[in-house]
Short mmCIF file of C-alpha atoms in Angstrom, two decimals:
data_model
loop_
_atom_site.label_atom_id
_atom_site.label_comp_id
_atom_site.label_asym_id
_atom_site.label_seq_id
_atom_site.Cartn_x
_atom_site.Cartn_y
_atom_site.Cartn_z
CA MET D 65 21.97 2.47 30.66
CA ASP D 66 17.99 3.86 31.40
CA THR D 67 16.59 3.52 27.88
CA VAL D 68 13.63 6.39 27.29
CA LEU D 69 10.97 5.43 25.35
CA LEU D 70 10.07 8.81 23.15
CA SER D 71 7.09 10.05 21.12
CA ASP D 72 7.20 11.14 17.33
CA SER D 73 6.53 14.55 18.08
CA ASN D 74 8.68 16.96 16.54
CA ASN D 75 10.30 17.98 20.10
CA GLU D 76 11.17 14.19 20.53
CA LEU D 77 12.36 13.45 17.00
CA GLU D 78 14.84 16.35 17.84
CA LYS D 79 16.36 14.46 20.92
CA ALA D 80 16.56 11.37 18.72
CA ALA D 81 18.66 12.89 16.22
CA ASP D 82 20.66 14.61 18.82
CA LEU D 83 21.63 11.21 20.72
CA ILE D 84 22.35 9.98 16.69
CA ARG D 85 24.74 12.82 16.57
CA ASN D 86 26.42 12.02 19.92
CA GLY D 87 26.94 8.40 19.09
CA GLU D 88 24.51 6.79 21.16
CA ILE D 89 22.18 4.05 19.89
CA VAL D 90 18.37 4.91 19.06
CA GLY D 91 15.93 2.73 17.90
CA ILE D 92 13.67 4.19 15.08
CA PRO D 93 10.51 2.81 13.32
CA THR D 94 10.68 2.18 9.51
CA GLU D 95 7.87 1.12 7.59
CA THR D 96 9.56 -2.28 7.26
CA VAL D 97 10.85 -3.49 11.00
CA TYR D 98 12.03 -1.29 13.64
CA GLY D 99 15.97 -0.91 13.18
CA LEU D 100 18.56 -0.44 15.75
CA GLY D 101 20.28 3.26 14.52
CA ALA D 102 23.44 5.09 14.78
CA ASP D 103 25.92 7.21 12.86
CA ALA D 104 26.93 4.89 9.97
CA SER D 105 30.24 6.81 10.13
CA ASN D 106 31.07 6.42 13.47
CA GLU D 107 32.70 3.16 13.92
CA ASP D 108 32.18 3.48 18.08
CA ALA D 109 28.84 3.39 17.86
CA VAL D 110 28.61 1.23 14.58
CA ARG D 111 30.50 -1.30 17.02
CA ARG D 112 27.96 -0.80 19.94
CA VAL D 113 25.09 -1.90 18.02
CA PHE D 114 26.91 -4.78 17.05
CA GLU D 115 27.43 -5.26 20.80
CA ALA D 116 23.67 -4.85 21.75
CA LYS D 117 22.52 -7.10 19.30
CA GLY D 118 24.97 -9.89 19.79
CA ARG D 119 25.32 -9.97 16.35
CA PRO D 120 28.14 -11.48 14.24
CA ALA D 121 30.58 -8.56 12.59
CA ASP D 122 30.75 -9.84 8.99
CA ASN D 123 26.90 -9.01 9.13
CA PRO D 124 26.90 -6.08 6.93
CA LEU D 125 24.51 -3.43 7.96
CA ILE D 126 22.43 -0.83 5.92
CA VAL D 127 22.87 2.36 5.76
CA HIS D 128 19.91 4.65 5.58
CA LEU D 129 19.96 8.18 4.06
CA ALA D 130 17.09 11.04 3.17
CA ASP D 131 17.51 11.16 -0.56
CA PHE D 132 18.76 8.95 -3.29
CA SER D 133 21.02 11.81 -4.50
CA GLN D 134 22.94 11.16 -1.48
CA ALA D 135 24.12 7.54 -2.07
CA LYS D 136 26.85 8.99 -4.78
CA ASP D 137 28.81 10.74 -0.91
CA TYR D 138 29.28 6.99 0.52
CA THR D 139 29.75 4.72 -2.87
CA THR D 140 32.39 5.29 -5.62
CA SER D 141 30.59 4.49 -8.32
CA ILE D 142 26.33 4.20 -8.80
CA PRO D 143 25.03 2.64 -11.77
CA GLU D 144 22.39 3.89 -14.37
CA LEU D 145 19.88 1.10 -13.53
CA ALA D 146 20.20 2.27 -9.86
CA PHE D 147 18.95 5.50 -10.69
CA GLU D 148 16.12 4.18 -12.45
CA LEU D 149 14.88 1.43 -9.59
CA ALA D 150 15.25 4.40 -7.13
CA GLU D 151 13.20 7.06 -8.77
CA ARG D 152 10.21 4.07 -8.97
CA PHE D 153 10.82 2.51 -5.21
CA CYS D 154 12.50 5.00 -3.56
CA PRO D 155 11.95 5.79 -0.81
CA GLY D 156 10.76 2.16 0.27
CA PRO D 157 11.42 -1.00 1.15
CA LEU D 158 14.45 -1.60 -1.37
CA THR D 159 17.85 -1.93 -0.25
CA MET D 160 21.11 -1.71 -3.22
CA VAL D 161 24.01 -3.44 -2.73
CA LEU D 162 26.96 -0.69 -3.98
CA PRO D 163 30.65 -0.32 -4.17
CA LYS D 164 31.47 1.80 -0.81
CA ASN D 165 33.96 4.35 -0.47
CA ASP D 166 36.35 5.27 2.64
CA ARG D 167 33.24 7.15 4.31
CA ILE D 168 31.86 4.06 5.07
CA PRO D 169 33.94 1.84 7.60
CA MET D 170 34.63 -1.40 6.98
CA ILE D 171 32.76 -2.33 10.33
CA THR D 172 29.68 -1.26 8.90
CA SER D 173 29.89 -3.20 5.74
CA GLY D 174 30.88 -5.98 7.27
CA GLY D 175 34.12 -6.29 5.95
CA LEU D 176 32.90 -5.92 2.60
CA ASP D 177 33.80 -3.29 -0.12
CA THR D 178 30.01 -2.94 -0.76
CA VAL D 179 27.75 -1.13 1.71
CA GLY D 180 23.57 -1.76 1.34
CA ILE D 181 21.63 1.53 0.76
CA ARG D 182 18.07 2.58 1.31
CA VAL D 183 15.97 5.38 1.44
CA PRO D 184 13.16 4.48 4.07
CA SER D 185 9.65 5.88 3.48
CA HIS D 186 8.33 6.19 7.49
CA HIS D 187 8.16 9.47 8.23
CA VAL D 188 9.89 9.32 11.52
CA MET D 189 13.23 7.62 10.19
CA HIS D 190 13.12 10.08 7.50
CA LYS D 191 12.75 12.64 9.54
CA ILE D 192 15.67 11.40 12.05
CA ILE D 193 17.81 10.90 9.10
CA GLU D 194 17.28 14.70 8.06
CA LEU D 195 17.74 16.00 11.35
CA SER D 196 20.54 14.36 12.66
CA GLY D 197 22.60 14.80 9.22
CA ARG D 198 24.28 11.66 9.19
CA PRO D 199 24.13 8.30 7.20
CA ILE D 200 22.22 5.60 9.79
CA ALA D 201 22.91 1.78 9.54
CA ALA D 202 20.16 0.52 11.50
CA PRO D 203 20.03 -3.44 11.20
CA SER D 204 16.71 -5.09 13.17
CA ALA D 205 16.01 -3.54 16.47
CA ASN D 206 16.22 -7.04 18.23
CA THR D 207 18.87 -9.61 20.03
CA SER D 208 20.23 -11.15 16.92
CA GLY D 209 18.69 -14.33 15.72
CA TYR D 210 15.57 -13.74 17.73
CA PRO D 211 12.42 -12.29 15.41
CA SER D 212 12.38 -8.84 14.09
CA PRO D 213 10.42 -5.69 16.14
CA THR D 214 7.00 -4.55 14.48
CA SER D 215 6.33 -2.11 17.55
CA ALA D 216 8.00 0.15 19.86
CA GLU D 217 7.34 -2.45 22.80
CA HIS D 218 8.77 -5.42 20.77
CA VAL D 219 12.12 -3.28 21.34
CA MET D 220 11.99 -2.19 24.99
CA ARG D 221 11.71 -5.90 25.89
CA ASP D 222 14.73 -6.91 23.74
CA MET D 223 17.20 -3.57 24.20
CA LYS D 224 16.07 -1.84 27.73
CA GLY D 225 19.31 -1.11 29.10
CA LYS D 226 21.18 -1.46 25.71
CA ILE D 227 20.29 1.49 24.01
CA ALA D 228 19.94 5.28 24.87
CA ALA D 229 16.39 5.70 23.36
CA VAL D 230 13.54 3.83 21.79
CA VAL D 231 11.08 6.08 19.12
CA ASP D 232 7.03 4.97 19.35
CA GLY D 233 6.01 5.17 15.78
CA GLY D 234 3.35 2.18 15.91
CA SER D 235 2.93 -0.73 14.04
CA SER D 236 5.45 -1.07 11.17
CA GLU D 237 3.33 -1.35 7.97
CA PHE D 238 5.15 -4.32 6.18
CA GLY D 239 6.67 -6.60 9.00
CA VAL D 240 9.69 -8.11 6.71
CA GLU D 241 12.65 -6.52 6.05
CA SER D 242 13.69 -4.18 2.94
CA THR D 243 14.34 -6.21 -0.24
CA VAL D 244 17.91 -6.51 -1.13
CA ILE D 245 19.61 -6.49 -4.21
CA SER D 246 23.16 -6.14 -6.47
CA ILE D 247 23.19 -5.24 -9.43
CA GLU D 248 24.55 -7.61 -11.84
CA GLY D 249 24.50 -5.99 -15.52
CA ARG D 250 22.98 -3.02 -17.75
CA SER D 251 19.26 -4.25 -17.00
CA SER D 252 19.96 -7.40 -14.70
CA VAL D 253 19.56 -7.57 -10.66
CA ARG D 254 20.30 -10.24 -8.27
CA ILE D 255 17.67 -10.94 -5.14
CA LEU D 256 19.78 -11.35 -2.20
CA ARG D 257 17.13 -10.98 0.38
CA PRO D 258 13.66 -10.57 -0.79
CA GLY D 259 10.93 -8.54 0.81
CA CYS D 260 8.31 -6.24 -0.10
CA ILE D 261 9.38 -5.17 -3.48
CA THR D 262 9.08 -8.43 -4.99
CA LYS D 263 10.49 -9.95 -8.39
CA GLU D 264 7.37 -9.39 -10.27
CA MET D 265 7.42 -5.58 -9.48
CA LEU D 266 11.44 -5.31 -10.25
CA THR D 267 10.64 -7.58 -13.69
CA GLU D 268 9.20 -4.12 -15.09
CA LEU D 269 12.54 -2.44 -14.79
CA CYS D 270 15.03 -5.37 -15.66
CA SER D 271 15.24 -7.69 -18.35
CA GLU D 272 16.57 -9.89 -15.89
CA VAL D 273 15.64 -10.95 -12.05
CA ILE D 274 17.67 -13.79 -10.36
CA ILE D 275 16.56 -15.45 -7.25
CA ASP D 276 20.16 -15.93 -5.25
CA ARG D 277 20.47 -19.34 -4.24
CA ALA D 278 21.21 -18.41 -0.86
CA ILE D 279 17.28 -17.03 0.15
CA LEU D 280 16.02 -20.82 -0.12
CA HIS D 281 19.28 -22.50 0.87
CA GLU D 282 21.80 -22.19 3.46
CA LEU D 283 25.27 -20.81 2.55
CA GLU D 284 28.27 -22.87 1.31
CA ALA D 285 31.73 -23.59 3.94
CA GLY D 286 33.54 -20.03 3.83
CA GLN D 287 31.05 -17.98 1.84
CA LYS D 288 30.57 -13.98 2.64
CA ALA D 289 27.21 -13.02 3.13
CA ALA D 290 26.60 -10.04 0.62
CA SER D 291 23.41 -9.04 2.43
CA PRO D 292 22.00 -9.60 6.04
CA GLY D 293 19.99 -12.20 6.62
CA MET D 294 21.93 -14.61 4.34
CA LYS D 295 24.13 -16.57 6.52
CA TYR D 296 22.89 -16.64 10.09
CA LYS D 297 19.77 -18.69 11.55
CA HIS D 298 17.62 -15.57 11.91
CA TYR D 299 13.53 -14.75 12.65
CA SER D 300 13.77 -17.17 15.56
CA PRO D 301 11.73 -17.55 18.43
CA LYS D 302 12.63 -19.57 21.62
CA ALA D 303 10.25 -22.50 20.48
CA ASP D 304 11.65 -24.96 18.02
CA ILE D 305 9.93 -24.07 14.09
CA ILE D 306 9.10 -26.52 12.00
CA MET D 307 7.88 -25.69 8.46
CA VAL D 308 5.22 -28.26 6.84
CA GLU D 309 4.16 -28.15 2.97
CA GLY D 310 1.18 -29.62 2.12
CA ASP D 311 -2.16 -29.32 2.04
CA LEU D 312 -4.67 -28.61 5.02
CA GLU D 313 -5.87 -31.91 5.29
CA SER D 314 -1.75 -33.33 5.13
CA PHE D 315 -1.00 -30.83 7.74
CA ILE D 316 -3.59 -31.98 9.60
CA SER D 317 -3.14 -35.01 9.94
CA TYR D 318 0.63 -34.84 10.34
CA VAL D 319 0.55 -32.14 13.45
CA GLY D 320 -2.55 -35.00 14.62
CA ALA D 321 0.67 -37.36 14.51
CA HIS D 322 3.16 -35.04 16.21
CA ASN D 323 0.99 -33.12 18.71
CA GLY D 324 1.78 -33.45 22.08
CA ASP D 325 2.34 -30.65 25.16
CA ASN D 326 3.89 -26.90 24.63
CA VAL D 327 2.93 -27.79 20.30
CA PHE D 328 1.58 -25.32 18.78
CA SER D 329 0.45 -24.65 14.68
CA LEU D 330 0.96 -21.61 12.85
CA ILE D 331 -1.99 -21.59 9.88
CA PHE D 332 -3.37 -19.26 7.44
CA ASP D 333 -6.63 -17.65 8.88
CA THR D 334 -8.69 -19.79 5.93
CA ASP D 335 -7.53 -23.09 7.92
CA LYS D 336 -9.05 -21.95 11.40
CA ASP D 337 -12.60 -23.22 11.14
CA LYS D 338 -11.23 -27.14 10.05
CA PHE D 339 -8.23 -26.99 12.44
CA PRO D 340 -8.55 -29.37 15.49
CA TYR D 341 -5.20 -28.49 17.12
CA ARG D 342 -3.97 -25.16 19.38
CA TYR D 343 -3.23 -22.77 16.57
CA MET D 344 -2.44 -18.85 15.98
CA THR D 345 -3.22 -17.62 12.61
CA TYR D 346 -1.06 -15.50 10.59
CA GLY D 347 -3.07 -14.05 7.94
CA LYS D 348 -5.35 -14.86 5.00
CA ASP D 349 -2.72 -13.86 1.64
CA SER D 350 0.90 -13.11 1.85
CA SER D 351 0.90 -9.46 2.33
CA GLU D 352 -1.04 -10.10 5.87
CA GLN D 353 1.23 -13.10 6.49
CA ALA D 354 4.55 -10.58 6.21
CA HIS D 355 2.85 -7.80 8.39
CA LEU D 356 1.85 -10.49 11.19
CA LEU D 357 4.90 -12.96 10.69
CA PHE D 358 7.18 -11.72 13.65
CA GLN D 359 4.29 -10.82 16.01
CA ARG D 360 3.00 -14.22 15.94
CA LEU D 361 6.20 -15.39 17.08
CA ARG D 362 6.64 -13.88 19.71
CA GLU D 363 3.26 -14.35 20.82
CA LEU D 364 3.99 -17.48 20.61
CA ASP D 365 7.04 -17.69 22.91
CA ASP D 366 4.73 -15.59 25.23
CA ALA D 367 2.25 -18.37 25.27
CA GLY D 368 4.18 -20.99 26.01
CA ALA D 369 5.12 -22.91 22.85
CA GLY D 370 7.85 -25.43 23.03
CA LYS D 371 7.38 -26.58 19.08
CA VAL D 372 5.66 -24.68 16.21
CA TYR D 373 4.57 -26.68 13.08
CA VAL D 374 3.96 -23.44 10.27
CA ARG D 375 1.64 -24.27 7.19
CA ALA D 376 3.98 -22.76 4.70
CA PRO D 377 3.39 -20.08 2.91
CA GLU D 378 4.00 -19.71 -1.24
CA THR D 379 6.81 -18.48 -2.36
CA GLU D 380 5.34 -15.76 -5.43
CA GLY D 381 5.16 -12.45 -4.53
CA VAL D 382 5.69 -11.36 -1.14
CA GLY D 383 5.39 -14.75 -0.15
CA LEU D 384 9.00 -15.61 -0.88
CA ALA D 385 9.85 -12.81 1.69
CA VAL D 386 7.49 -14.67 4.22
CA TYR D 387 8.81 -18.18 3.21
CA ASN D 388 12.61 -17.21 3.40
CA ARG D 389 12.22 -15.74 6.69
CA LEU D 390 10.23 -19.08 7.92
CA ILE D 391 12.86 -21.05 6.56
CA ARG D 392 15.77 -19.21 8.44
CA ALA D 393 13.82 -19.45 11.66
CA ALA D 394 13.05 -22.97 11.34
CA GLY D 395 16.92 -23.61 11.01
CA PHE D 396 16.07 -25.21 7.40
CA GLU D 397 13.83 -27.65 8.57
CA VAL D 398 11.16 -28.41 5.91
CA ILE D 399 8.68 -31.38 6.09
CA ARG D 400 7.04 -32.20 2.72
CA ILE D 401 4.29 -33.82 2.85
#
Protein backbone atom coordinates (compact mmCIF):
# COMPACT_ATOMS: atom_id res chain seq x y z
CA MET A 1 0.00 0.00 0.00
CA ASP A 2 1.23 3.51 -0.87
CA THR A 3 0.88 5.90 2.06
CA VAL A 4 0.12 9.42 0.84
CA LEU A 5 1.34 12.48 2.76
CA LEU A 6 -1.39 15.14 2.81
CA SER A 7 -1.21 18.79 3.85
CA ASP A 8 -3.71 20.53 6.13
CA SER A 9 -5.35 22.45 3.24
CA ASN A 10 -9.13 22.19 2.89
CA ASN A 11 -8.90 20.04 -0.25
CA GLU A 12 -6.48 17.62 1.40
CA LEU A 13 -8.64 17.37 4.54
CA GLU A 14 -11.60 16.49 2.29
CA LYS A 15 -9.50 13.64 0.88
CA ALA A 16 -8.66 12.44 4.40
CA ALA A 17 -12.33 12.53 5.40
CA ASP A 18 -13.30 10.56 2.27
CA LEU A 19 -10.75 7.91 3.18
CA ILE A 20 -12.19 7.62 6.71
CA ARG A 21 -15.74 7.33 5.33
CA ASN A 22 -14.57 4.57 2.98
CA GLY A 23 -13.09 2.50 5.79
CA GLU A 24 -9.45 3.51 5.33
CA ILE A 25 -6.96 4.49 8.05
CA VAL A 26 -5.37 7.94 8.21
CA GLY A 27 -2.66 9.33 10.46
CA ILE A 28 -4.11 12.53 11.91
CA PRO A 29 -2.54 15.24 14.10
CA THR A 30 -4.13 16.11 17.42
CA GLU A 31 -3.06 18.51 20.15
CA THR A 32 -1.73 15.55 22.18
CA VAL A 33 0.00 13.17 19.72
CA TYR A 34 -0.75 11.96 16.20
CA GLY A 35 -3.60 9.44 16.04
CA LEU A 36 -4.30 6.50 13.75
CA GLY A 37 -7.81 7.50 12.66
CA ALA A 38 -10.57 5.16 11.51
CA ASP A 39 -14.37 5.08 11.60
CA ALA A 40 -15.03 3.88 15.16
CA SER A 41 -18.30 2.24 14.09
CA ASN A 42 -16.68 0.23 11.27
CA GLU A 43 -15.44 -3.07 12.70
CA ASP A 44 -13.25 -3.90 9.68
CA ALA A 45 -11.56 -0.50 9.76
CA VAL A 46 -10.93 -0.74 13.50
CA ARG A 47 -9.56 -4.25 13.12
CA ARG A 48 -7.02 -2.94 10.60
CA VAL A 49 -5.98 -0.23 13.08
CA PHE A 50 -5.07 -2.97 15.56
CA GLU A 51 -3.23 -4.85 12.81
CA ALA A 52 -1.29 -1.81 11.61
CA LYS A 53 -0.13 -1.01 15.14
CA GLY A 54 0.36 -4.59 16.29
CA ARG A 55 -1.87 -3.58 19.19
CA PRO A 56 -3.32 -6.17 21.62
CA ALA A 57 -7.07 -6.59 21.09
CA ASP A 58 -7.91 -5.95 24.76
CA ASN A 59 -6.40 -2.44 24.67
CA PRO A 60 -9.40 -0.09 24.15
CA LEU A 61 -9.49 2.77 21.66
CA ILE A 62 -10.64 6.33 22.35
CA VAL A 63 -13.48 7.69 20.21
CA HIS A 64 -13.11 11.29 19.02
CA LEU A 65 -16.17 13.49 18.38
CA ALA A 66 -16.66 17.00 17.02
CA ASP A 67 -18.77 18.09 20.01
CA PHE A 68 -19.47 16.54 23.41
CA SER A 69 -23.22 16.76 22.70
CA GLN A 70 -22.68 13.87 20.26
CA ALA A 71 -21.65 11.59 23.12
CA LYS A 72 -25.32 10.77 23.71
CA ASP A 73 -25.36 8.98 20.34
CA TYR A 74 -22.76 6.45 21.49
CA THR A 75 -23.44 6.02 25.21
CA THR A 76 -26.28 4.72 27.37
CA SER A 77 -26.01 7.39 30.07
CA ILE A 78 -23.96 10.49 30.82
CA PRO A 79 -23.54 11.77 34.40
CA GLU A 80 -24.16 15.45 35.06
CA LEU A 81 -20.54 15.82 36.14
CA ALA A 82 -19.43 14.79 32.64
CA PHE A 83 -21.30 17.74 31.14
CA GLU A 84 -19.71 20.09 33.67
CA LEU A 85 -16.24 18.74 32.85
CA ALA A 86 -16.94 18.98 29.12
CA GLU A 87 -17.99 22.61 29.45
CA ARG A 88 -14.65 23.38 31.09
CA PHE A 89 -12.21 21.10 29.24
CA CYS A 90 -13.74 20.22 25.86
CA PRO A 91 -12.50 20.56 23.26
CA GLY A 92 -9.16 19.57 24.72
CA PRO A 93 -6.96 16.73 25.99
CA LEU A 94 -9.54 15.07 28.28
CA THR A 95 -11.09 11.63 27.70
CA MET A 96 -14.08 10.47 29.74
CA VAL A 97 -14.90 6.77 30.06
CA LEU A 98 -18.68 6.29 29.76
CA PRO A 99 -21.04 3.30 29.32
CA LYS A 100 -21.28 2.59 25.59
CA ASN A 101 -24.20 1.58 23.41
CA ASP A 102 -24.24 -0.82 20.45
CA ARG A 103 -23.15 1.83 17.95
CA ILE A 104 -19.64 1.35 19.27
CA PRO A 105 -18.49 -2.21 18.44
CA MET A 106 -16.83 -4.30 21.12
CA ILE A 107 -13.62 -4.38 19.09
CA THR A 108 -13.37 -0.60 19.45
CA SER A 109 -13.84 -0.74 23.22
CA GLY A 110 -11.40 -3.60 23.71
CA GLY A 111 -14.21 -5.91 24.85
CA LEU A 112 -15.41 -3.49 27.55
CA ASP A 113 -18.94 -2.14 28.00
CA THR A 114 -17.50 1.36 28.26
CA VAL A 115 -15.92 3.74 25.75
CA GLY A 116 -13.52 6.65 26.10
CA ILE A 117 -14.98 9.82 24.58
CA ARG A 118 -12.84 12.82 23.63
CA VAL A 119 -13.38 16.09 21.75
CA PRO A 120 -10.01 17.13 20.29
CA SER A 121 -9.08 20.79 19.93
CA HIS A 122 -6.62 20.46 17.04
CA HIS A 123 -8.20 22.10 13.99
CA VAL A 124 -7.14 19.29 11.62
CA MET A 125 -8.63 16.43 13.64
CA HIS A 126 -11.71 18.51 14.40
CA LYS A 127 -12.27 19.31 10.72
CA ILE A 128 -11.80 15.70 9.60
CA ILE A 129 -14.38 14.51 12.14
CA GLU A 130 -16.85 17.11 10.87
CA LEU A 131 -16.19 16.40 7.18
CA SER A 132 -16.33 12.62 7.57
CA GLY A 133 -19.48 12.62 9.69
CA ARG A 134 -18.03 9.68 11.60
CA PRO A 135 -16.88 9.07 15.17
CA ILE A 136 -13.13 8.54 14.81
CA ALA A 137 -11.23 5.94 16.81
CA ALA A 138 -7.65 7.15 16.99
CA PRO A 139 -5.01 5.47 19.13
CA SER A 140 -1.52 6.90 18.86
CA ALA A 141 -0.17 6.41 15.34
CA ASN A 142 2.91 4.40 16.27
CA THR A 143 3.95 0.78 16.29
CA SER A 144 2.50 -0.62 19.52
CA GLY A 145 4.91 -0.23 22.43
CA TYR A 146 7.13 2.33 20.67
CA PRO A 147 7.19 6.06 21.61
CA SER A 148 4.08 7.89 20.43
CA PRO A 149 4.45 10.12 17.34
CA THR A 150 4.43 13.89 17.67
CA SER A 151 5.08 14.67 13.99
CA ALA A 152 3.99 13.42 10.58
CA GLU A 153 7.55 12.21 10.02
CA HIS A 154 7.25 9.90 13.05
CA VAL A 155 3.99 8.46 11.68
CA MET A 156 5.44 7.88 8.23
CA ARG A 157 8.42 6.12 9.76
CA ASP A 158 6.17 3.69 11.67
CA MET A 159 3.18 3.35 9.32
CA LYS A 160 4.37 3.85 5.74
CA GLY A 161 2.90 1.07 3.61
CA LYS A 162 0.39 0.10 6.32
CA ILE A 163 -2.17 2.93 6.10
CA ALA A 164 -3.72 5.04 3.33
CA ALA A 165 -2.49 8.51 4.30
CA VAL A 166 -0.90 10.81 6.88
CA VAL A 167 -1.96 14.44 7.32
CA ASP A 168 0.90 16.77 8.22
CA GLY A 169 -0.36 19.20 10.84
CA GLY A 170 2.97 20.16 12.36
CA SER A 171 4.34 19.27 15.77
CA SER A 172 1.91 18.20 18.50
CA GLU A 173 1.27 20.91 21.08
CA PHE A 174 1.24 18.86 24.29
CA GLY A 175 3.29 15.79 23.35
CA VAL A 176 1.61 13.24 25.64
CA GLU A 177 -1.75 11.54 25.24
CA SER A 178 -4.96 12.83 26.80
CA THR A 179 -5.88 12.51 30.45
CA VAL A 180 -8.35 9.62 30.82
CA ILE A 181 -10.87 9.65 33.67
CA SER A 182 -13.83 7.64 34.89
CA ILE A 183 -16.64 9.23 36.88
CA GLU A 184 -17.19 7.44 40.17
CA GLY A 185 -19.77 9.53 41.96
CA ARG A 186 -21.71 12.73 41.86
CA SER A 187 -18.54 14.81 42.15
CA SER A 188 -15.73 12.24 42.15
CA VAL A 189 -13.45 11.11 39.31
CA ARG A 190 -10.62 8.62 38.93
CA ILE A 191 -7.61 9.39 36.73
CA LEU A 192 -6.83 6.25 34.73
CA ARG A 193 -4.11 7.84 32.61
CA PRO A 194 -2.55 11.22 33.45
CA GLY A 195 -2.08 13.94 30.86
CA CYS A 196 -2.08 17.70 30.54
CA ILE A 197 -5.46 18.03 32.27
CA THR A 198 -4.02 17.55 35.74
CA LYS A 199 -5.34 16.42 39.09
CA GLU A 200 -5.06 20.01 40.28
CA MET A 201 -7.21 21.25 37.38
CA LEU A 202 -9.86 18.56 37.94
CA THR A 203 -9.99 19.35 41.66
CA GLU A 204 -11.42 22.75 40.78
CA LEU A 205 -14.65 20.99 39.67
CA CYS A 206 -14.56 17.70 41.60
CA SER A 207 -14.71 17.09 45.34
CA GLU A 208 -12.43 14.05 44.99
CA VAL A 209 -9.84 13.12 42.35
CA ILE A 210 -8.46 9.60 42.74
CA ILE A 211 -5.14 8.60 41.17
CA ASP A 212 -5.55 5.01 39.97
CA ARG A 213 -2.89 2.63 41.26
CA ALA A 214 -2.11 1.50 37.70
CA ILE A 215 -0.65 4.90 36.86
CA LEU A 216 2.52 4.09 38.80
CA HIS A 217 2.25 0.30 39.15
CA GLU A 218 1.68 -2.69 36.89
CA LEU A 219 -1.83 -4.12 36.64
CA GLU A 220 -2.40 -7.27 38.61
CA ALA A 221 -2.66 -10.57 36.74
CA GLY A 222 -6.03 -10.85 34.99
CA GLN A 223 -7.01 -7.25 35.67
CA LYS A 224 -8.71 -5.53 32.71
CA ALA A 225 -7.41 -2.25 31.35
CA ALA A 226 -10.13 0.41 31.59
CA SER A 227 -8.01 2.86 29.60
CA PRO A 228 -5.29 2.78 26.95
CA GLY A 229 -1.82 2.86 28.42
CA MET A 230 -2.64 0.86 31.56
CA LYS A 231 -1.76 -2.74 30.82
CA TYR A 232 1.25 -3.15 28.55
CA LYS A 233 4.77 -1.82 28.30
CA HIS A 234 4.41 1.38 26.31
CA TYR A 235 6.28 4.34 24.88
CA SER A 236 9.57 2.45 24.83
CA PRO A 237 12.36 2.96 22.28
CA LYS A 238 14.73 0.15 21.28
CA ALA A 239 17.17 1.34 23.95
CA ASP A 240 16.91 0.04 27.51
CA ILE A 241 15.33 2.84 29.58
CA ILE A 242 16.18 3.08 33.29
CA MET A 243 14.67 5.78 35.50
CA VAL A 244 16.86 7.15 38.26
CA GLU A 245 15.35 9.11 41.17
CA GLY A 246 17.67 11.36 43.15
CA ASP A 247 19.42 14.71 43.15
CA LEU A 248 21.76 15.73 40.34
CA GLU A 249 24.96 14.93 42.23
CA SER A 250 23.75 11.40 43.01
CA PHE A 251 22.56 10.94 39.42
CA ILE A 252 25.97 11.96 38.03
CA SER A 253 27.72 9.57 40.42
CA TYR A 254 25.42 6.68 39.48
CA VAL A 255 25.79 7.23 35.73
CA GLY A 256 29.56 7.49 36.12
CA ALA A 257 29.67 4.13 37.85
CA HIS A 258 27.56 2.51 35.11
CA ASN A 259 28.81 4.38 32.05
CA GLY A 260 29.98 2.57 28.93
CA ASP A 261 29.61 2.26 25.17
CA ASN A 262 26.24 3.35 23.81
CA VAL A 263 25.14 4.68 27.21
CA PHE A 264 23.24 7.97 27.16
CA SER A 265 21.41 10.01 29.79
CA LEU A 266 18.21 12.01 29.45
CA ILE A 267 18.46 15.01 31.75
CA PHE A 268 16.83 18.36 32.50
CA ASP A 269 17.96 21.46 30.60
CA THR A 270 19.15 22.92 33.89
CA ASP A 271 21.53 19.96 34.44
CA LYS A 272 23.57 20.20 31.26
CA ASP A 273 26.30 22.61 32.44
CA LYS A 274 27.25 20.22 35.24
CA PHE A 275 26.73 16.88 33.49
CA PRO A 276 30.00 15.30 32.23
CA TYR A 277 28.66 12.33 30.26
CA ARG A 278 26.85 11.81 26.97
CA TYR A 279 23.31 13.15 27.19
CA MET A 280 20.20 14.65 25.64
CA THR A 281 17.95 17.12 27.43
CA TYR A 282 14.17 17.04 27.57
CA GLY A 283 13.12 20.42 28.92
CA LYS A 284 13.42 22.62 31.95
CA ASP A 285 9.94 22.00 33.37
CA SER A 286 7.09 19.49 33.19
CA SER A 287 5.33 21.09 30.22
CA GLU A 288 8.50 21.09 28.13
CA GLN A 289 9.29 17.54 29.23
CA ALA A 290 5.85 16.38 28.08
CA HIS A 291 6.26 18.16 24.75
CA LEU A 292 9.75 16.75 24.06
CA LEU A 293 9.73 13.31 25.69
CA PHE A 294 8.63 11.08 22.81
CA GLN A 295 10.73 13.03 20.30
CA ARG A 296 13.82 12.55 22.47
CA LEU A 297 13.17 8.83 22.95
CA ARG A 298 13.08 8.41 19.17
CA GLU A 299 16.21 10.54 18.75
CA LEU A 300 18.04 8.36 21.25
CA ASP A 301 17.36 5.36 19.03
CA ASP A 302 18.61 7.33 16.02
CA ALA A 303 21.80 8.12 17.98
CA GLY A 304 22.41 4.42 18.61
CA ALA A 305 21.75 4.45 22.35
CA GLY A 306 21.75 1.00 23.91
CA LYS A 307 21.00 2.08 27.47
CA VAL A 308 19.51 5.36 28.69
CA TYR A 309 19.51 6.60 32.28
CA VAL A 310 16.68 9.10 32.73
CA ARG A 311 16.57 11.80 35.37
CA ALA A 312 13.12 11.17 36.87
CA PRO A 313 10.65 14.09 36.64
CA GLU A 314 8.46 15.31 39.47
CA THR A 315 5.04 13.72 39.93
CA GLU A 316 3.05 16.90 40.43
CA GLY A 317 0.90 18.50 37.74
CA VAL A 318 1.86 17.52 34.19
CA GLY A 319 4.95 15.86 35.68
CA LEU A 320 2.75 12.89 36.66
CA ALA A 321 2.00 12.26 32.97
CA VAL A 322 5.69 12.41 32.08
CA TYR A 323 6.60 10.08 34.96
CA ASN A 324 3.83 7.67 33.94
CA ARG A 325 5.12 7.45 30.34
CA LEU A 326 8.70 6.98 31.50
CA ILE A 327 7.97 4.32 34.09
CA ARG A 328 6.18 2.32 31.41
CA ALA A 329 8.95 2.90 28.89
CA ALA A 330 11.32 1.56 31.56
CA GLY A 331 9.16 -1.50 32.23
CA PHE A 332 8.88 -0.20 35.83
CA GLU A 333 12.65 -0.34 36.31
CA VAL A 334 13.41 2.53 38.71
CA ILE A 335 16.63 3.12 40.62
CA ARG A 336 16.22 5.21 43.79
CA ILE A 337 19.46 6.70 45.06
